[in-house]
mmCIF file of C-alpha atoms and ligand atoms in Angstrom:
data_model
loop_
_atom_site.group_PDB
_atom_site.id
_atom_site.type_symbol
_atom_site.label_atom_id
_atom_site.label_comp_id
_atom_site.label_asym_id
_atom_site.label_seq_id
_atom_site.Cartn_x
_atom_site.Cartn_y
_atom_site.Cartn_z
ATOM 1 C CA UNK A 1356 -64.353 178.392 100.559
ATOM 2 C CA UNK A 1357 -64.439 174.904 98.748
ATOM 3 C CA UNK A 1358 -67.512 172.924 99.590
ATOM 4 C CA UNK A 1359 -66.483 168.987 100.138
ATOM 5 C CA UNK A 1360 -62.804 170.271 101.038
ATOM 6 C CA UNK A 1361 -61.119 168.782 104.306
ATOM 7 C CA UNK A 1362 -60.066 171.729 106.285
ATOM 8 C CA UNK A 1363 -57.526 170.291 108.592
ATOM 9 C CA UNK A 1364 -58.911 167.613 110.135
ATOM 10 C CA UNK A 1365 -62.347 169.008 109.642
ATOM 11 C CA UNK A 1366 -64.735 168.091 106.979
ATOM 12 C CA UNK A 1367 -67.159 171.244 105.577
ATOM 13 C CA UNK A 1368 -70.021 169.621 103.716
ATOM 14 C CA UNK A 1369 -72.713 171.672 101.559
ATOM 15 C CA UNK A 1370 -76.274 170.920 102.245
ATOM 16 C CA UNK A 1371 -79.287 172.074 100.304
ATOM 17 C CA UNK A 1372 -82.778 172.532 101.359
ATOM 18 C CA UNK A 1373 -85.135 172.337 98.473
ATOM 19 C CA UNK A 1374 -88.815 172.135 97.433
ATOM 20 C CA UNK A 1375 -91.850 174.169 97.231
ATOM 21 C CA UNK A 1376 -92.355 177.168 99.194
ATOM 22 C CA UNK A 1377 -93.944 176.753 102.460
ATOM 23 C CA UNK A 1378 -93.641 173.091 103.225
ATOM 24 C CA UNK A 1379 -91.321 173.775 106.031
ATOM 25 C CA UNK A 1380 -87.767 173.735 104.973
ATOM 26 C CA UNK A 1381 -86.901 176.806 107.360
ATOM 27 C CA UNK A 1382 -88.190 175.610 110.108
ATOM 28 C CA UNK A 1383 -86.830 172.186 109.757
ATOM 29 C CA UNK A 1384 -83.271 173.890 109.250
ATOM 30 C CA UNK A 1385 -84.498 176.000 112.740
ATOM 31 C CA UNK A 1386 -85.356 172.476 114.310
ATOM 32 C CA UNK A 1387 -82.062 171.056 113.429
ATOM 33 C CA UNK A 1388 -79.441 173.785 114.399
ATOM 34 C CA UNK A 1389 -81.493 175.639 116.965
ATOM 35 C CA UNK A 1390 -84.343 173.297 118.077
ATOM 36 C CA UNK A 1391 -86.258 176.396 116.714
ATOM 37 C CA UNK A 1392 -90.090 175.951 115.364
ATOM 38 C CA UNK A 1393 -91.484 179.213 113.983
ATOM 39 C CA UNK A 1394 -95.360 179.562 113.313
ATOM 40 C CA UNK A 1395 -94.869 182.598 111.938
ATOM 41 C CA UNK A 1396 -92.154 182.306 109.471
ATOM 42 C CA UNK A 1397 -92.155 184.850 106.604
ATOM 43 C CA UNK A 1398 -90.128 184.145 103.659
ATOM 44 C CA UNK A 1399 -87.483 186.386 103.286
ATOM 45 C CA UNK A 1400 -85.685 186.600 100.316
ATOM 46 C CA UNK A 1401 -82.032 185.993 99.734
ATOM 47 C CA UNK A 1402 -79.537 183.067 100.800
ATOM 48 C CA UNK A 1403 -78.908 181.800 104.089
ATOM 49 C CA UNK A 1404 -76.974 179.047 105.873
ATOM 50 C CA UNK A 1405 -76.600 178.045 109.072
ATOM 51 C CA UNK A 1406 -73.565 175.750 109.913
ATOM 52 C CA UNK A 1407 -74.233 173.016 112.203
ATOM 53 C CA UNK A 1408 -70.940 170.332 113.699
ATOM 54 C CA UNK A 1409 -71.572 166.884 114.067
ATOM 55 C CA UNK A 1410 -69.323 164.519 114.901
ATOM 56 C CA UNK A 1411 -68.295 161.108 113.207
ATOM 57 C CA UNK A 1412 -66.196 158.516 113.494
ATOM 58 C CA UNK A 1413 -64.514 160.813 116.099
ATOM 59 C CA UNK A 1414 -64.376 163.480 113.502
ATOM 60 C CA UNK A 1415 -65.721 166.688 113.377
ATOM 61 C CA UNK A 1416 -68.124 167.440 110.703
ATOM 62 C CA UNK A 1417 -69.543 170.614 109.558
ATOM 63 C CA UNK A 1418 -72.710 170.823 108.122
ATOM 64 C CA UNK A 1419 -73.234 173.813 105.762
ATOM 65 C CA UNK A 1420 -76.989 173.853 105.139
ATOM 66 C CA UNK A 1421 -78.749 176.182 102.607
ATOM 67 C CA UNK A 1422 -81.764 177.327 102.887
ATOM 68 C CA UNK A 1423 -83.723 179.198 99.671
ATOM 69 C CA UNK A 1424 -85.141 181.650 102.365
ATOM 70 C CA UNK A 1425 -88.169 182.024 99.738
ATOM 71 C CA UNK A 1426 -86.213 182.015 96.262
ATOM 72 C CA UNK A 1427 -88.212 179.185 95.473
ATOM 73 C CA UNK A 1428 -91.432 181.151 95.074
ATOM 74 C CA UNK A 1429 -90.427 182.460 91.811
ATOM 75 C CA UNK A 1430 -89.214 179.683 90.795
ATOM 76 C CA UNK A 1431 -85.529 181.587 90.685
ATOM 77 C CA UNK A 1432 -83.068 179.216 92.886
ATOM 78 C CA UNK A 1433 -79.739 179.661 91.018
ATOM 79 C CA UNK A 1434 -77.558 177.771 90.033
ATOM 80 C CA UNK A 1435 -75.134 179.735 92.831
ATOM 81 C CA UNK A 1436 -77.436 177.721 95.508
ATOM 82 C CA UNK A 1437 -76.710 174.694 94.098
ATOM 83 C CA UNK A 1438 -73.426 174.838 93.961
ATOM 84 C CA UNK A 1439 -70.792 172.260 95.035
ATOM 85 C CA UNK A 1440 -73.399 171.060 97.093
ATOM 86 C CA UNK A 1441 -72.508 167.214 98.037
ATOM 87 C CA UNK A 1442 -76.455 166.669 99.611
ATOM 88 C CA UNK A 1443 -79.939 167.795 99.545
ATOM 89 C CA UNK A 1444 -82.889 167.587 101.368
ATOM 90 C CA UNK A 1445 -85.940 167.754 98.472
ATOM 91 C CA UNK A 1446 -88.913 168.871 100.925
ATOM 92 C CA UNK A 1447 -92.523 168.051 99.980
ATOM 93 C CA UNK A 1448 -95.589 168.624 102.580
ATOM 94 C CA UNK A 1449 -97.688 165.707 103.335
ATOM 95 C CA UNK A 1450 -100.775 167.487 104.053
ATOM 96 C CA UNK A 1451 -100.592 169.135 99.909
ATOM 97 C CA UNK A 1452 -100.130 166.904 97.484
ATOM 98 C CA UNK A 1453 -99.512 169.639 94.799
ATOM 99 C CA UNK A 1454 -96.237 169.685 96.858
ATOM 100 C CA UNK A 1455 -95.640 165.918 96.289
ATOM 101 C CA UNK A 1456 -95.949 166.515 92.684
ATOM 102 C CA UNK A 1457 -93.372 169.222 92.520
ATOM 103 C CA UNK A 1458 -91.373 166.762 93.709
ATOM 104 C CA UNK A 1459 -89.762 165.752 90.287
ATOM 105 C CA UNK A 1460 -89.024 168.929 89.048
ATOM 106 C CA UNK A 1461 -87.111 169.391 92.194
ATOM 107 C CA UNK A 1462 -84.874 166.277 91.415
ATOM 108 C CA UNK A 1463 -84.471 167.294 87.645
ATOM 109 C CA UNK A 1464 -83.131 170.513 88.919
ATOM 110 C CA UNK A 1465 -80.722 169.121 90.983
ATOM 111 C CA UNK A 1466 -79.769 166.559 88.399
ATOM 112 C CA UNK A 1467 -78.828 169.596 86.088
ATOM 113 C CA UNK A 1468 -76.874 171.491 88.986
ATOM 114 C CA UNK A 1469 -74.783 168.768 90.885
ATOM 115 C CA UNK A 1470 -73.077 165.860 90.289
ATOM 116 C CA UNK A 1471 -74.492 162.634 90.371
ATOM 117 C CA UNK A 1472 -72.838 161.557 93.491
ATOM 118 C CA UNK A 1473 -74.840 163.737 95.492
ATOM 119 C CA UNK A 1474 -76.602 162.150 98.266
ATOM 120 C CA UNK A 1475 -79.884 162.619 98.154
ATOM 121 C CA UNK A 1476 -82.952 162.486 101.014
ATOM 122 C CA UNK A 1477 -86.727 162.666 99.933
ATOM 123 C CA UNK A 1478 -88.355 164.459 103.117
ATOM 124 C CA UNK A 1479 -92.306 164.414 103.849
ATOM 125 C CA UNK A 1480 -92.546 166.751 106.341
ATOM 126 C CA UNK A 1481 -95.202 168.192 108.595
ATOM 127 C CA UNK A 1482 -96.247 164.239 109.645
ATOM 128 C CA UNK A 1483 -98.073 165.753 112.571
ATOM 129 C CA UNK A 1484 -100.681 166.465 110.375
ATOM 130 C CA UNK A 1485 -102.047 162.943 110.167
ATOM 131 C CA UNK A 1486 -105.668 164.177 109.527
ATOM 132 C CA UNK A 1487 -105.430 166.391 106.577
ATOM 133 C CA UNK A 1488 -102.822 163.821 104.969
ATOM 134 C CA UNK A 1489 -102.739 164.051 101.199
ATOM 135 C CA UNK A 1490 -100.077 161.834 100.237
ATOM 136 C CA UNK A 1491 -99.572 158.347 102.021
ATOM 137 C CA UNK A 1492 -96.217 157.140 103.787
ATOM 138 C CA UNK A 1493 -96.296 154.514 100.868
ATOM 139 C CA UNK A 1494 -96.505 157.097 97.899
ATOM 140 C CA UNK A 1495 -93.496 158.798 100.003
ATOM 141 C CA UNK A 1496 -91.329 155.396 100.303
ATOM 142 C CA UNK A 1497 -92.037 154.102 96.383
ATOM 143 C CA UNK A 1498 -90.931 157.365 94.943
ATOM 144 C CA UNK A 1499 -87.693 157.472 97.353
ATOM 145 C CA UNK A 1500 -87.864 154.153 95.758
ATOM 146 C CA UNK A 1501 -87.606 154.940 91.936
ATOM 147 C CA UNK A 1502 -85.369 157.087 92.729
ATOM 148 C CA UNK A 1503 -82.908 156.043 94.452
ATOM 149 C CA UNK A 1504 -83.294 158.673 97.428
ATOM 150 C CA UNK A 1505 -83.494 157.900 101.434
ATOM 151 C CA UNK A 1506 -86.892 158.969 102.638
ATOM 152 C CA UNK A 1507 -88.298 160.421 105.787
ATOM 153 C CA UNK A 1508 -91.246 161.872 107.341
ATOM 154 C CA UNK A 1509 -90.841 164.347 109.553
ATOM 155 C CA UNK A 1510 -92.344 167.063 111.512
ATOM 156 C CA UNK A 1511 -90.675 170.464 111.950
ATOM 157 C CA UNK A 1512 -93.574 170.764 114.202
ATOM 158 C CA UNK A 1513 -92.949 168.330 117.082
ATOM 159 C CA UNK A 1514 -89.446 167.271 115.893
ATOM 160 C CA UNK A 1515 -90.355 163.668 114.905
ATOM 161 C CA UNK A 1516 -87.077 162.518 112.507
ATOM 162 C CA UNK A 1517 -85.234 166.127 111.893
ATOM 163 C CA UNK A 1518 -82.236 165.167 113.581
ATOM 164 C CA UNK A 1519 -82.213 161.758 111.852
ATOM 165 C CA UNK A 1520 -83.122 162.420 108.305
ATOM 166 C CA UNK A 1521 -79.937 165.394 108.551
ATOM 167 C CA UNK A 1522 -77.599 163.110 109.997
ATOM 168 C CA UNK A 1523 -78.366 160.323 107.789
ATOM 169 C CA UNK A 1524 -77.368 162.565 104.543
ATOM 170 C CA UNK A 1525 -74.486 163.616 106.604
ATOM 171 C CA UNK A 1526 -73.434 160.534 107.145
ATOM 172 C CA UNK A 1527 -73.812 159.563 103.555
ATOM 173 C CA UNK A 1528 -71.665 162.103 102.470
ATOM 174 C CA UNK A 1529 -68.821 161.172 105.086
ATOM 175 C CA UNK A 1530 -69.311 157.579 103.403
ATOM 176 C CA UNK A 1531 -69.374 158.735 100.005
ATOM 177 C CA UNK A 1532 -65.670 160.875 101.010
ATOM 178 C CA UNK A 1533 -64.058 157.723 102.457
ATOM 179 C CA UNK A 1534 -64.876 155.320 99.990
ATOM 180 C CA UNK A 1535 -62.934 157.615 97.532
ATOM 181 C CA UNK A 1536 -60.329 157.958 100.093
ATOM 182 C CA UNK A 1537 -60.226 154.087 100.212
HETATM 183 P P1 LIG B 1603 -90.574 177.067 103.689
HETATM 184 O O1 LIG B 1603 -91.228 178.083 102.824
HETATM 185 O O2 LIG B 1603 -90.460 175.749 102.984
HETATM 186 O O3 LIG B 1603 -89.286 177.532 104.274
HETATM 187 O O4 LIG B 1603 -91.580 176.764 104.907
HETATM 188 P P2 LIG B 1603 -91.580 177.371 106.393
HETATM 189 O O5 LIG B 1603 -90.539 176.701 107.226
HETATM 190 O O6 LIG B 1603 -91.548 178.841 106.322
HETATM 191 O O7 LIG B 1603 -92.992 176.858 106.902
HETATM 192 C C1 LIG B 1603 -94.183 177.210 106.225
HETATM 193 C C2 LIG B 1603 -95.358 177.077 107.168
HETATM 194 O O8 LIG B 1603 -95.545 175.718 107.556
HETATM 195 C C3 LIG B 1603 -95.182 177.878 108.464
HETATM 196 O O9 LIG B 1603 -96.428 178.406 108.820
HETATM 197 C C4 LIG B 1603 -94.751 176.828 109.470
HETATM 198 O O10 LIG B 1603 -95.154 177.174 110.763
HETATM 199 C C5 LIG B 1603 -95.470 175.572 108.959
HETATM 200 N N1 LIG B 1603 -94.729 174.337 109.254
HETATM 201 C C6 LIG B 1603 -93.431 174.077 108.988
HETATM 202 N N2 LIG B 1603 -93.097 172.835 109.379
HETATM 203 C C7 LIG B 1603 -94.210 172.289 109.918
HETATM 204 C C8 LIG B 1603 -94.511 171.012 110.509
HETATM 205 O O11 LIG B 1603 -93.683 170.104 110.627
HETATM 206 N N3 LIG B 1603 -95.803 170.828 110.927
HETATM 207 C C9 LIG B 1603 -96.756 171.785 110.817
HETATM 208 N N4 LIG B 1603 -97.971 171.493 111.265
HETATM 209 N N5 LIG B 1603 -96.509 172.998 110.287
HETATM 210 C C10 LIG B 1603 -95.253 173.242 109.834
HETATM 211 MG MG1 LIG B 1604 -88.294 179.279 103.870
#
């Protein structure tokens, strides 16, 4: 199926979930479409998406979110992942900074897979972890910053801005759509 193609009068947008391994993206794609948190998560390898509806403007929107499901520990997402994506989540974990750091390569990668319009959210996740913070909100804004990203800290954990930081690239993308219909 085309990504970023109206299907009636639905919209089907492709979202991807990236950064290093373990900083939560599963369980903040569990959060989102199931209100899911799993301690135990294992990595599995291979693609998955889950589809999640949201509705805007009176209009149904599907939400087509990728998650690596543990590609990203060898460093092998492909360019298949990427693919006609229209938005991405680029995942870092406030409690490592190594994870922070990665955070560059990330949007290089994405840079040479999607177009340019792609809206894009920097995510600093697991915020419930206040005392073994590494990186600071401000590090997390200034980057988003430079960048040209949205940015967010959430917690998979305890929910704190998962809903939010999704819908906000959602809506970006819905934005991005009817501007070029305008
Ligand atoms: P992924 O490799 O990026 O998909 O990361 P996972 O979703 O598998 O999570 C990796 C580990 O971090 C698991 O043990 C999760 O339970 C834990 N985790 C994920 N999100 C959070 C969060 O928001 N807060 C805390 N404290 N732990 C989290
Ligand atoms: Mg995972």
């Amino acid at each position: 199926m085309e990504d970023n193609e109206e299907v009636g009068e639905e919209y089907l947008f492709k979202i991807v979930l990236i950064g290093d391994s373990a900083v939560g993206k599963s369980n903040l794609l569990s959060r989102f479409a199931r209100n899911e948190f799993d301690t135990n998560s294992k990595a599995t390898i291979g693609v998955e998406f889950q589809t999640q509806v949201v509705e805007i403007e009176g209009k149904e929107v599907k939400a087509q979110i990728w998650d690596t499901a543990g590609q990203e520990r060898f460093r092998a997402v492909t360019s298949a992942y990427y693919r006609g994506a229209v938005g991405a989540l680029v995942v870092y974990d406030i409690s490592r900074r190594t994870t922070f750091d990665s955070i560059k390569r990330w949007l290089e990668e994405l840079t040479i897979h999607c177009d340019t319009t792609v809206a894009r959210m920097l995510v600093g996740n697991k915020c419930d972890l206040e005392n073994i913070r590494e990186v600071s909100i401000e590090e997390g804004k200034s980057l988003a910053e430079e960048e040209g990203l949205f940015f967010m800290e959430t917690s998979a954990l305890d929910s704190t801005n998962v809903q939010t930081a999704f819908e906000i690239v959602i809506r970006e993308i819905y934005n991005n759509i009817s501007r070029k219909v305008l």
